[in-house]
Amino acid sequence: MTGHVGGAAARDLLARGEPVRAVVRDAARGAGWTAAGAELFVADLGDRAALAEAFRGCRGVFVLLPTDPVAADPDAYHRGLADSIAGAVLDGGVPHVVMLSSIGAELAEGTGPIRWLHHMENRLRETGVPLTAVRASHFQEKVETVLDAALGAGVYPVFGASADVPVPMIATRDIGGVVADSLTTPAPAGEIVDLDGPEYSERQVAEELAAVLGKPLTVVTVPRPAWVTTMVEAGVPLPLAEELTGLYDAEQRGVLRPGGGRRHTCATELGETLRHLVKSIS
């Protein structure tokens, strides 16, 4: 619950006067949610029994699949975590589940870490519990991953053939609002919600970020053979760098597209997100 989307959804629900149970791995990190009026429950996502107990009695739950960058066997680890979450949904008697997914989740392979979301969607559907799969594309907050390069070297790296291809980029606060709506007014049989939003190229993102930082940024398009090496040199663990390379390859092939669910358009502009993001770290 301490992540971007889960936090945004919880704040939205609390503002509506809805009861919220925040599930965290570390009780110390949940103190703020207790102060905000949420009920706190400590459980690890890999502990099916504890998670089922956390879910028990809820009108609906929001779940996501966090990425562990240092898992020794990323595929087995993330599939196992998805299995645990789905099992807890079933065991906990959850009447409706909302999942943060991604465009491309209808594809079983060739999408890097998105294939784990494909697995999780299917495991949740197998429980028979109505599922709302919220499929997002680029998060506007992804800029966090290049802030060190931007602040330190004045560089904005792009892992793609071009920095000038516009794609939808969505603020996590908007995704949280969709999650909150889906929890309070669920579709009876579940649904897929494809999120759309303002479109930006990576060059436009760099320009917006430069304006917020008040310093020029040089856009550097990283050649495909150097993707893994560049990420590892920046501190990304090798297994995660390889998975991200698979994701970037899928994007270059054009296979990550809306999957035909209900389309929802998000409105927050990138500049607003960047100003808030930079202010929060300054």
PDB file of C-alpha atoms in Angstrom, residues 10-281:
ATOM      1  CA  ALA A  10      -6.088   4.735  -0.574  1.00  0.00           C
ATOM      2  CA  ARG A  11      -6.003   8.523  -0.264  1.00  0.00           C
ATOM      3  CA  ASP A  12      -8.852   8.816  -2.758  1.00  0.00           C
ATOM      4  CA  LEU A  13     -10.965   6.273  -0.874  1.00  0.00           C
ATOM      5  CA  LEU A  14     -10.279   7.875   2.505  1.00  0.00           C
ATOM      6  CA  ALA A  15     -11.267  11.267   1.088  1.00  0.00           C
ATOM      7  CA  ARG A  16     -14.593   9.717   0.057  1.00  0.00           C
ATOM      8  CA  GLY A  17     -15.148   8.466   3.597  1.00  0.00           C
ATOM      9  CA  GLU A  18     -14.660   4.820   2.613  1.00  0.00           C
ATOM     10  CA  PRO A  19     -13.099   2.366   5.082  1.00  0.00           C
ATOM     11  CA  VAL A  20      -9.590   1.339   3.997  1.00  0.00           C
ATOM     12  CA  ARG A  21      -7.456  -1.545   5.193  1.00  0.00           C
ATOM     13  CA  ALA A  22      -3.808  -0.941   4.320  1.00  0.00           C
ATOM     14  CA  VAL A  23      -1.709  -4.092   3.939  1.00  0.00           C
ATOM     15  CA  VAL A  24       2.017  -3.518   4.471  1.00  0.00           C
ATOM     16  CA  ARG A  25       5.053  -5.726   5.042  1.00  0.00           C
ATOM     17  CA  ASP A  26       6.553  -3.407   7.651  1.00  0.00           C
ATOM     18  CA  ALA A  27       4.355  -1.960  10.395  1.00  0.00           C
ATOM     19  CA  ALA A  28       6.673   1.042  10.777  1.00  0.00           C
ATOM     20  CA  ARG A  29       6.018   2.063   7.173  1.00  0.00           C
ATOM     21  CA  GLY A  30       2.283   1.933   7.786  1.00  0.00           C
ATOM     22  CA  ALA A  31       2.177   4.446  10.628  1.00  0.00           C
ATOM     23  CA  GLY A  32       1.132   7.231   8.283  1.00  0.00           C
ATOM     24  CA  TRP A  33      -1.843   5.219   7.075  1.00  0.00           C
ATOM     25  CA  THR A  34      -3.013   4.613  10.625  1.00  0.00           C
ATOM     26  CA  ALA A  35      -2.811   8.352  11.245  1.00  0.00           C
ATOM     27  CA  ALA A  36      -4.807   8.953   8.050  1.00  0.00           C
ATOM     28  CA  GLY A  37      -7.634   6.735   9.312  1.00  0.00           C
ATOM     29  CA  ALA A  38      -6.862   3.415   7.632  1.00  0.00           C
ATOM     30  CA  GLU A  39      -6.861   0.063   9.388  1.00  0.00           C
ATOM     31  CA  LEU A  40      -3.382  -1.457   9.262  1.00  0.00           C
ATOM     32  CA  PHE A  41      -2.634  -5.103   8.557  1.00  0.00           C
ATOM     33  CA  VAL A  42       0.877  -6.543   8.313  1.00  0.00           C
ATOM     34  CA  ALA A  43       1.324  -9.350   5.775  1.00  0.00           C
ATOM     35  CA  ASP A  44       3.841 -10.397   3.159  1.00  0.00           C
ATOM     36  CA  LEU A  45       2.505 -10.937  -0.350  1.00  0.00           C
ATOM     37  CA  GLY A  46       4.247 -14.298  -0.438  1.00  0.00           C
ATOM     38  CA  ASP A  47       2.438 -15.489   2.701  1.00  0.00           C
ATOM     39  CA  ARG A  48      -0.851 -16.755   1.323  1.00  0.00           C
ATOM     40  CA  ALA A  49      -2.417 -17.469   4.710  1.00  0.00           C
ATOM     41  CA  ALA A  50      -1.545 -14.094   6.240  1.00  0.00           C
ATOM     42  CA  LEU A  51      -2.651 -12.269   3.115  1.00  0.00           C
ATOM     43  CA  ALA A  52      -5.965 -14.158   3.031  1.00  0.00           C
ATOM     44  CA  GLU A  53      -6.587 -13.085   6.625  1.00  0.00           C
ATOM     45  CA  ALA A  54      -5.833  -9.483   5.661  1.00  0.00           C
ATOM     46  CA  PHE A  55      -8.360  -9.709   2.822  1.00  0.00           C
ATOM     47  CA  ARG A  56     -11.098 -11.395   4.861  1.00  0.00           C
ATOM     48  CA  GLY A  57     -14.187  -9.218   5.320  1.00  0.00           C
ATOM     49  CA  CYS A  58     -13.240  -6.662   2.659  1.00  0.00           C
ATOM     50  CA  ARG A  59     -15.800  -5.593   0.033  1.00  0.00           C
ATOM     51  CA  GLY A  60     -13.026  -5.537  -2.545  1.00  0.00           C
ATOM     52  CA  VAL A  61      -9.234  -5.573  -2.708  1.00  0.00           C
ATOM     53  CA  PHE A  62      -6.617  -3.887  -4.848  1.00  0.00           C
ATOM     54  CA  VAL A  63      -3.555  -5.948  -5.740  1.00  0.00           C
ATOM     55  CA  LEU A  64      -0.426  -5.445  -7.780  1.00  0.00           C
ATOM     56  CA  LEU A  65       2.701  -7.456  -8.503  1.00  0.00           C
ATOM     57  CA  PRO A  66       5.807  -5.691  -7.197  1.00  0.00           C
ATOM     58  CA  THR A  67       9.083  -6.277  -9.004  1.00  0.00           C
ATOM     59  CA  ASP A  68      11.964  -7.682  -6.979  1.00  0.00           C
ATOM     60  CA  PRO A  69      15.117  -6.463  -8.775  1.00  0.00           C
ATOM     61  CA  VAL A  70      17.394  -8.960  -7.037  1.00  0.00           C
ATOM     62  CA  ALA A  71      15.355 -12.177  -7.239  1.00  0.00           C
ATOM     63  CA  ALA A  72      17.706 -15.049  -8.076  1.00  0.00           C
ATOM     64  CA  ASP A  73      15.140 -16.585 -10.445  1.00  0.00           C
ATOM     65  CA  PRO A  74      12.903 -13.662 -11.483  1.00  0.00           C
ATOM     66  CA  ASP A  75      10.449 -15.764 -13.458  1.00  0.00           C
ATOM     67  CA  ALA A  76       9.829 -18.331 -10.724  1.00  0.00           C
ATOM     68  CA  TYR A  77       9.742 -15.672  -7.998  1.00  0.00           C
ATOM     69  CA  HIS A  78       7.196 -13.371  -9.635  1.00  0.00           C
ATOM     70  CA  ARG A  79       4.952 -16.192 -10.830  1.00  0.00           C
ATOM     71  CA  GLY A  80       5.043 -17.641  -7.317  1.00  0.00           C
ATOM     72  CA  LEU A  81       4.100 -14.277  -5.830  1.00  0.00           C
ATOM     73  CA  ALA A  82       1.185 -13.980  -8.276  1.00  0.00           C
ATOM     74  CA  ASP A  83       0.043 -17.466  -7.266  1.00  0.00           C
ATOM     75  CA  SER A  84       0.160 -16.485  -3.584  1.00  0.00           C
ATOM     76  CA  ILE A  85      -1.900 -13.344  -4.175  1.00  0.00           C
ATOM     77  CA  ALA A  86      -4.493 -15.196  -6.238  1.00  0.00           C
ATOM     78  CA  GLY A  87      -4.701 -17.926  -3.613  1.00  0.00           C
ATOM     79  CA  ALA A  88      -5.247 -15.357  -0.875  1.00  0.00           C
ATOM     80  CA  VAL A  89      -8.031 -13.718  -2.879  1.00  0.00           C
ATOM     81  CA  LEU A  90      -9.757 -17.092  -3.100  1.00  0.00           C
ATOM     82  CA  ASP A  91      -9.112 -18.142   0.496  1.00  0.00           C
ATOM     83  CA  GLY A  92     -10.095 -14.752   1.898  1.00  0.00           C
ATOM     84  CA  GLY A  93     -13.556 -14.820   0.313  1.00  0.00           C
ATOM     85  CA  VAL A  94     -12.936 -11.616  -1.626  1.00  0.00           C
ATOM     86  CA  PRO A  95     -16.042 -10.641  -3.651  1.00  0.00           C
ATOM     87  CA  HIS A  96     -14.198  -8.456  -6.181  1.00  0.00           C
ATOM     88  CA  VAL A  97     -10.546  -7.761  -6.978  1.00  0.00           C
ATOM     89  CA  VAL A  98      -8.930  -4.854  -8.815  1.00  0.00           C
ATOM     90  CA  MET A  99      -5.473  -5.464 -10.252  1.00  0.00           C
ATOM     91  CA  LEU A 100      -2.900  -3.026 -11.582  1.00  0.00           C
ATOM     92  CA  SER A 101      -1.889  -4.554 -14.901  1.00  0.00           C
ATOM     93  CA  SER A 102      -0.351  -3.250 -18.121  1.00  0.00           C
ATOM     94  CA  ILE A 103      -0.997  -2.915 -21.802  1.00  0.00           C
ATOM     95  CA  GLY A 104       0.319  -6.062 -23.430  1.00  0.00           C
ATOM     96  CA  ALA A 105      -0.852  -8.282 -20.559  1.00  0.00           C
ATOM     97  CA  GLU A 106      -2.904 -10.330 -22.986  1.00  0.00           C
ATOM     98  CA  LEU A 107       0.416 -11.683 -24.359  1.00  0.00           C
ATOM     99  CA  ALA A 108       1.994 -14.692 -22.655  1.00  0.00           C
ATOM    100  CA  GLU A 109       5.580 -14.112 -23.791  1.00  0.00           C
ATOM    101  CA  GLY A 110       7.901 -11.624 -25.452  1.00  0.00           C
ATOM    102  CA  THR A 111       7.036  -8.659 -23.237  1.00  0.00           C
ATOM    103  CA  GLY A 112       9.661  -8.784 -20.488  1.00  0.00           C
ATOM    104  CA  PRO A 113       8.140  -8.453 -17.001  1.00  0.00           C
ATOM    105  CA  ILE A 114       4.644  -7.865 -18.420  1.00  0.00           C
ATOM    106  CA  ARG A 115       4.404 -11.629 -18.936  1.00  0.00           C
ATOM    107  CA  TRP A 116       4.163 -11.975 -15.143  1.00  0.00           C
ATOM    108  CA  LEU A 117       1.100  -9.721 -15.196  1.00  0.00           C
ATOM    109  CA  HIS A 118      -0.383 -11.964 -17.889  1.00  0.00           C
ATOM    110  CA  HIS A 119       0.119 -14.888 -15.515  1.00  0.00           C
ATOM    111  CA  MET A 120      -1.383 -13.016 -12.579  1.00  0.00           C
ATOM    112  CA  GLU A 121      -4.459 -11.868 -14.508  1.00  0.00           C
ATOM    113  CA  ASN A 122      -5.121 -15.451 -15.538  1.00  0.00           C
ATOM    114  CA  ARG A 123      -4.561 -16.841 -12.048  1.00  0.00           C
ATOM    115  CA  LEU A 124      -6.994 -14.314 -10.603  1.00  0.00           C
ATOM    116  CA  ARG A 125      -9.606 -15.171 -13.253  1.00  0.00           C
ATOM    117  CA  GLU A 126      -9.214 -18.857 -12.415  1.00  0.00           C
ATOM    118  CA  THR A 127     -10.409 -18.113  -8.864  1.00  0.00           C
ATOM    119  CA  GLY A 128     -13.830 -17.193 -10.246  1.00  0.00           C
ATOM    120  CA  VAL A 129     -13.732 -13.867  -8.382  1.00  0.00           C
ATOM    121  CA  PRO A 130     -14.774 -10.945 -10.639  1.00  0.00           C
ATOM    122  CA  LEU A 131     -11.590  -9.180 -11.759  1.00  0.00           C
ATOM    123  CA  THR A 132     -11.129  -5.603 -12.904  1.00  0.00           C
ATOM    124  CA  ALA A 133      -7.754  -5.443 -14.642  1.00  0.00           C
ATOM    125  CA  VAL A 134      -6.579  -1.846 -14.931  1.00  0.00           C
ATOM    126  CA  ARG A 135      -4.111  -1.816 -17.806  1.00  0.00           C
ATOM    127  CA  ALA A 136      -1.817   1.198 -17.868  1.00  0.00           C
ATOM    128  CA  SER A 137       0.951   2.194 -20.254  1.00  0.00           C
ATOM    129  CA  HIS A 138       3.802   4.537 -19.360  1.00  0.00           C
ATOM    130  CA  PHE A 139       3.695   6.091 -15.903  1.00  0.00           C
ATOM    131  CA  GLN A 140       4.573   9.773 -15.825  1.00  0.00           C
ATOM    132  CA  GLU A 141       6.519   9.029 -12.635  1.00  0.00           C
ATOM    133  CA  LYS A 142       8.926   6.765 -14.556  1.00  0.00           C
ATOM    134  CA  VAL A 143      11.097   9.899 -14.741  1.00  0.00           C
ATOM    135  CA  GLU A 144      12.252   8.904 -11.236  1.00  0.00           C
ATOM    136  CA  THR A 145      14.459   6.242 -12.831  1.00  0.00           C
ATOM    137  CA  VAL A 146      16.530   8.823 -14.752  1.00  0.00           C
ATOM    138  CA  LEU A 147      16.654  11.605 -12.161  1.00  0.00           C
ATOM    139  CA  ASP A 148      20.161  10.679 -11.025  1.00  0.00           C
ATOM    140  CA  ALA A 149      21.464  10.931 -14.593  1.00  0.00           C
ATOM    141  CA  ALA A 150      19.564  14.169 -15.153  1.00  0.00           C
ATOM    142  CA  LEU A 151      20.701  15.806 -11.925  1.00  0.00           C
ATOM    143  CA  GLY A 152      24.260  14.477 -11.993  1.00  0.00           C
ATOM    144  CA  ALA A 153      25.311  14.440 -15.640  1.00  0.00           C
ATOM    145  CA  GLY A 154      22.604  16.548 -17.276  1.00  0.00           C
ATOM    146  CA  VAL A 155      21.632  13.545 -19.411  1.00  0.00           C
ATOM    147  CA  TYR A 156      18.214  12.104 -20.252  1.00  0.00           C
ATOM    148  CA  PRO A 157      18.752   8.534 -21.536  1.00  0.00           C
ATOM    149  CA  VAL A 158      16.286   6.946 -23.960  1.00  0.00           C
ATOM    150  CA  PHE A 159      16.154   3.179 -24.474  1.00  0.00           C
ATOM    151  CA  GLY A 160      14.639   3.113 -27.942  1.00  0.00           C
ATOM    152  CA  ALA A 161      15.355   3.827 -31.575  1.00  0.00           C
ATOM    153  CA  SER A 162      13.886   7.325 -31.395  1.00  0.00           C
ATOM    154  CA  ALA A 163      13.196   9.977 -28.767  1.00  0.00           C
ATOM    155  CA  ASP A 164      10.446  11.510 -30.879  1.00  0.00           C
ATOM    156  CA  VAL A 165       7.630   8.928 -30.798  1.00  0.00           C
ATOM    157  CA  PRO A 166       4.677  10.158 -28.688  1.00  0.00           C
ATOM    158  CA  VAL A 167       3.012   7.649 -26.375  1.00  0.00           C
ATOM    159  CA  PRO A 168       0.348   7.992 -23.664  1.00  0.00           C
ATOM    160  CA  MET A 169       1.800   8.756 -20.245  1.00  0.00           C
ATOM    161  CA  ILE A 170      -0.430   8.533 -17.198  1.00  0.00           C
ATOM    162  CA  ALA A 171      -0.071   9.968 -13.703  1.00  0.00           C
ATOM    163  CA  THR A 172      -0.338   7.445 -10.904  1.00  0.00           C
ATOM    164  CA  ARG A 173      -2.793   9.745  -9.107  1.00  0.00           C
ATOM    165  CA  ASP A 174      -5.190   9.222 -12.034  1.00  0.00           C
ATOM    166  CA  ILE A 175      -4.663   5.461 -11.924  1.00  0.00           C
ATOM    167  CA  GLY A 176      -5.417   5.549  -8.211  1.00  0.00           C
ATOM    168  CA  GLY A 177      -8.682   7.307  -8.960  1.00  0.00           C
ATOM    169  CA  VAL A 178      -9.664   4.595 -11.445  1.00  0.00           C
ATOM    170  CA  VAL A 179      -8.820   1.934  -8.868  1.00  0.00           C
ATOM    171  CA  ALA A 180     -10.931   3.707  -6.237  1.00  0.00           C
ATOM    172  CA  ASP A 181     -13.871   3.976  -8.660  1.00  0.00           C
ATOM    173  CA  SER A 182     -13.560   0.296  -9.553  1.00  0.00           C
ATOM    174  CA  LEU A 183     -13.538  -0.733  -5.891  1.00  0.00           C
ATOM    175  CA  THR A 184     -16.582   1.341  -4.937  1.00  0.00           C
ATOM    176  CA  THR A 185     -18.649   0.650  -8.067  1.00  0.00           C
ATOM    177  CA  PRO A 186     -17.355  -2.638  -9.495  1.00  0.00           C
ATOM    178  CA  ALA A 187     -18.477  -4.108 -12.789  1.00  0.00           C
ATOM    179  CA  PRO A 188     -20.513  -7.193 -11.746  1.00  0.00           C
ATOM    180  CA  ALA A 189     -18.656  -9.583 -14.026  1.00  0.00           C
ATOM    181  CA  GLY A 190     -15.311  -7.787 -13.946  1.00  0.00           C
ATOM    182  CA  GLU A 191     -13.698  -6.008 -16.872  1.00  0.00           C
ATOM    183  CA  ILE A 192     -10.500  -4.784 -18.488  1.00  0.00           C
ATOM    184  CA  VAL A 193      -9.950  -1.032 -18.293  1.00  0.00           C
ATOM    185  CA  ASP A 194      -7.475   0.337 -20.843  1.00  0.00           C
ATOM    186  CA  LEU A 195      -6.061   3.644 -19.627  1.00  0.00           C
ATOM    187  CA  ASP A 196      -5.320   6.438 -22.069  1.00  0.00           C
ATOM    188  CA  GLY A 197      -3.815   9.828 -21.365  1.00  0.00           C
ATOM    189  CA  PRO A 198      -1.839  12.779 -22.690  1.00  0.00           C
ATOM    190  CA  GLU A 199       0.824  11.791 -25.218  1.00  0.00           C
ATOM    191  CA  TYR A 200       4.465  12.817 -25.001  1.00  0.00           C
ATOM    192  CA  SER A 201       7.678  11.809 -26.730  1.00  0.00           C
ATOM    193  CA  GLU A 202      10.758  11.147 -24.617  1.00  0.00           C
ATOM    194  CA  ARG A 203      12.258  14.362 -25.965  1.00  0.00           C
ATOM    195  CA  GLN A 204       9.221  16.277 -24.749  1.00  0.00           C
ATOM    196  CA  VAL A 205       9.565  14.616 -21.345  1.00  0.00           C
ATOM    197  CA  ALA A 206      13.210  15.702 -21.220  1.00  0.00           C
ATOM    198  CA  GLU A 207      12.225  19.269 -22.133  1.00  0.00           C
ATOM    199  CA  GLU A 208       9.531  19.365 -19.450  1.00  0.00           C
ATOM    200  CA  LEU A 209      11.907  17.919 -16.858  1.00  0.00           C
ATOM    201  CA  ALA A 210      14.625  20.410 -17.816  1.00  0.00           C
ATOM    202  CA  ALA A 211      12.176  23.265 -17.308  1.00  0.00           C
ATOM    203  CA  VAL A 212      11.218  21.986 -13.853  1.00  0.00           C
ATOM    204  CA  LEU A 213      14.844  21.395 -12.827  1.00  0.00           C
ATOM    205  CA  GLY A 214      15.974  24.719 -14.270  1.00  0.00           C
ATOM    206  CA  LYS A 215      18.908  23.127 -16.095  1.00  0.00           C
ATOM    207  CA  PRO A 216      19.469  21.911 -19.669  1.00  0.00           C
ATOM    208  CA  LEU A 217      19.312  18.193 -20.381  1.00  0.00           C
ATOM    209  CA  THR A 218      20.918  16.341 -23.259  1.00  0.00           C
ATOM    210  CA  VAL A 219      18.798  13.562 -24.749  1.00  0.00           C
ATOM    211  CA  VAL A 220      20.950  10.485 -25.383  1.00  0.00           C
ATOM    212  CA  THR A 221      19.483   7.616 -27.395  1.00  0.00           C
ATOM    213  CA  VAL A 222      21.194   4.485 -26.101  1.00  0.00           C
ATOM    214  CA  PRO A 223      22.034   1.966 -28.900  1.00  0.00           C
ATOM    215  CA  ARG A 224      20.271  -1.387 -28.544  1.00  0.00           C
ATOM    216  CA  PRO A 225      23.479  -3.427 -27.953  1.00  0.00           C
ATOM    217  CA  ALA A 226      24.345  -1.162 -25.015  1.00  0.00           C
ATOM    218  CA  TRP A 227      20.997  -1.283 -23.189  1.00  0.00           C
ATOM    219  CA  VAL A 228      21.877  -3.944 -20.625  1.00  0.00           C
ATOM    220  CA  THR A 229      25.391  -2.619 -20.012  1.00  0.00           C
ATOM    221  CA  THR A 230      24.155   0.954 -19.594  1.00  0.00           C
ATOM    222  CA  MET A 231      21.514  -0.063 -17.072  1.00  0.00           C
ATOM    223  CA  VAL A 232      23.925  -2.237 -15.097  1.00  0.00           C
ATOM    224  CA  GLU A 233      26.477   0.582 -14.981  1.00  0.00           C
ATOM    225  CA  ALA A 234      23.701   2.804 -13.607  1.00  0.00           C
ATOM    226  CA  GLY A 235      23.119   0.340 -10.762  1.00  0.00           C
ATOM    227  CA  VAL A 236      20.305  -1.831 -12.157  1.00  0.00           C
ATOM    228  CA  PRO A 237      20.814  -5.524 -11.238  1.00  0.00           C
ATOM    229  CA  LEU A 238      21.627  -7.654 -14.284  1.00  0.00           C
ATOM    230  CA  PRO A 239      18.472  -9.850 -14.169  1.00  0.00           C
ATOM    231  CA  LEU A 240      16.242  -6.772 -14.050  1.00  0.00           C
ATOM    232  CA  ALA A 241      18.225  -5.060 -16.819  1.00  0.00           C
ATOM    233  CA  GLU A 242      17.658  -8.095 -19.021  1.00  0.00           C
ATOM    234  CA  GLU A 243      13.935  -8.116 -18.237  1.00  0.00           C
ATOM    235  CA  LEU A 244      13.638  -4.393 -18.992  1.00  0.00           C
ATOM    236  CA  THR A 245      15.436  -4.940 -22.279  1.00  0.00           C
ATOM    237  CA  GLY A 246      12.736  -7.451 -23.200  1.00  0.00           C
ATOM    238  CA  LEU A 247      10.103  -4.846 -22.330  1.00  0.00           C
ATOM    239  CA  TYR A 248      11.789  -2.145 -24.429  1.00  0.00           C
ATOM    240  CA  ASP A 249      12.124  -4.603 -27.329  1.00  0.00           C
ATOM    241  CA  ALA A 250       8.392  -5.333 -27.160  1.00  0.00           C
ATOM    242  CA  GLU A 251       7.675  -1.630 -27.261  1.00  0.00           C
ATOM    243  CA  GLN A 252       9.911  -1.186 -30.299  1.00  0.00           C
ATOM    244  CA  ARG A 253       8.058  -4.009 -32.063  1.00  0.00           C
ATOM    245  CA  GLY A 254       4.757  -2.221 -31.451  1.00  0.00           C
ATOM    246  CA  VAL A 255       3.086  -5.153 -29.684  1.00  0.00           C
ATOM    247  CA  LEU A 256       2.151  -3.200 -26.538  1.00  0.00           C
ATOM    248  CA  ARG A 257      -1.263  -1.868 -27.451  1.00  0.00           C
ATOM    249  CA  PRO A 258      -4.634  -1.495 -25.689  1.00  0.00           C
ATOM    250  CA  GLY A 259      -6.285  -4.887 -25.502  1.00  0.00           C
ATOM    251  CA  GLY A 260      -9.867  -3.943 -26.304  1.00  0.00           C
ATOM    252  CA  GLY A 261     -11.197  -3.248 -22.854  1.00  0.00           C
ATOM    253  CA  ARG A 262     -13.203  -0.252 -21.720  1.00  0.00           C
ATOM    254  CA  ARG A 263     -11.219   2.874 -22.498  1.00  0.00           C
ATOM    255  CA  HIS A 264     -10.721   5.452 -19.760  1.00  0.00           C
ATOM    256  CA  THR A 265      -8.910   8.728 -20.446  1.00  0.00           C
ATOM    257  CA  CYS A 266      -6.772  10.230 -17.691  1.00  0.00           C
ATOM    258  CA  ALA A 267      -6.259  13.988 -17.650  1.00  0.00           C
ATOM    259  CA  THR A 268      -3.270  14.970 -15.481  1.00  0.00           C
ATOM    260  CA  GLU A 269      -0.577  16.686 -17.552  1.00  0.00           C
ATOM    261  CA  LEU A 270       3.078  15.705 -17.270  1.00  0.00           C
ATOM    262  CA  GLY A 271       4.257  19.116 -16.063  1.00  0.00           C
ATOM    263  CA  GLU A 272       2.069  18.890 -12.965  1.00  0.00           C
ATOM    264  CA  THR A 273       3.447  15.456 -12.118  1.00  0.00           C
ATOM    265  CA  LEU A 274       7.053  16.530 -12.632  1.00  0.00           C
ATOM    266  CA  ARG A 275       6.689  19.606 -10.461  1.00  0.00           C
ATOM    267  CA  HIS A 276       5.235  17.532  -7.647  1.00  0.00           C
ATOM    268  CA  LEU A 277       7.905  14.835  -8.097  1.00  0.00           C
ATOM    269  CA  VAL A 278      10.868  17.216  -8.032  1.00  0.00           C
ATOM    270  CA  LYS A 279       9.410  19.138  -5.103  1.00  0.00           C
ATOM    271  CA  SER A 280       9.072  15.895  -3.123  1.00  0.00           C
ATOM    272  CA  ILE A 281      12.796  15.109  -3.448  1.00  0.00           C
TER     273      ILE A 281
END
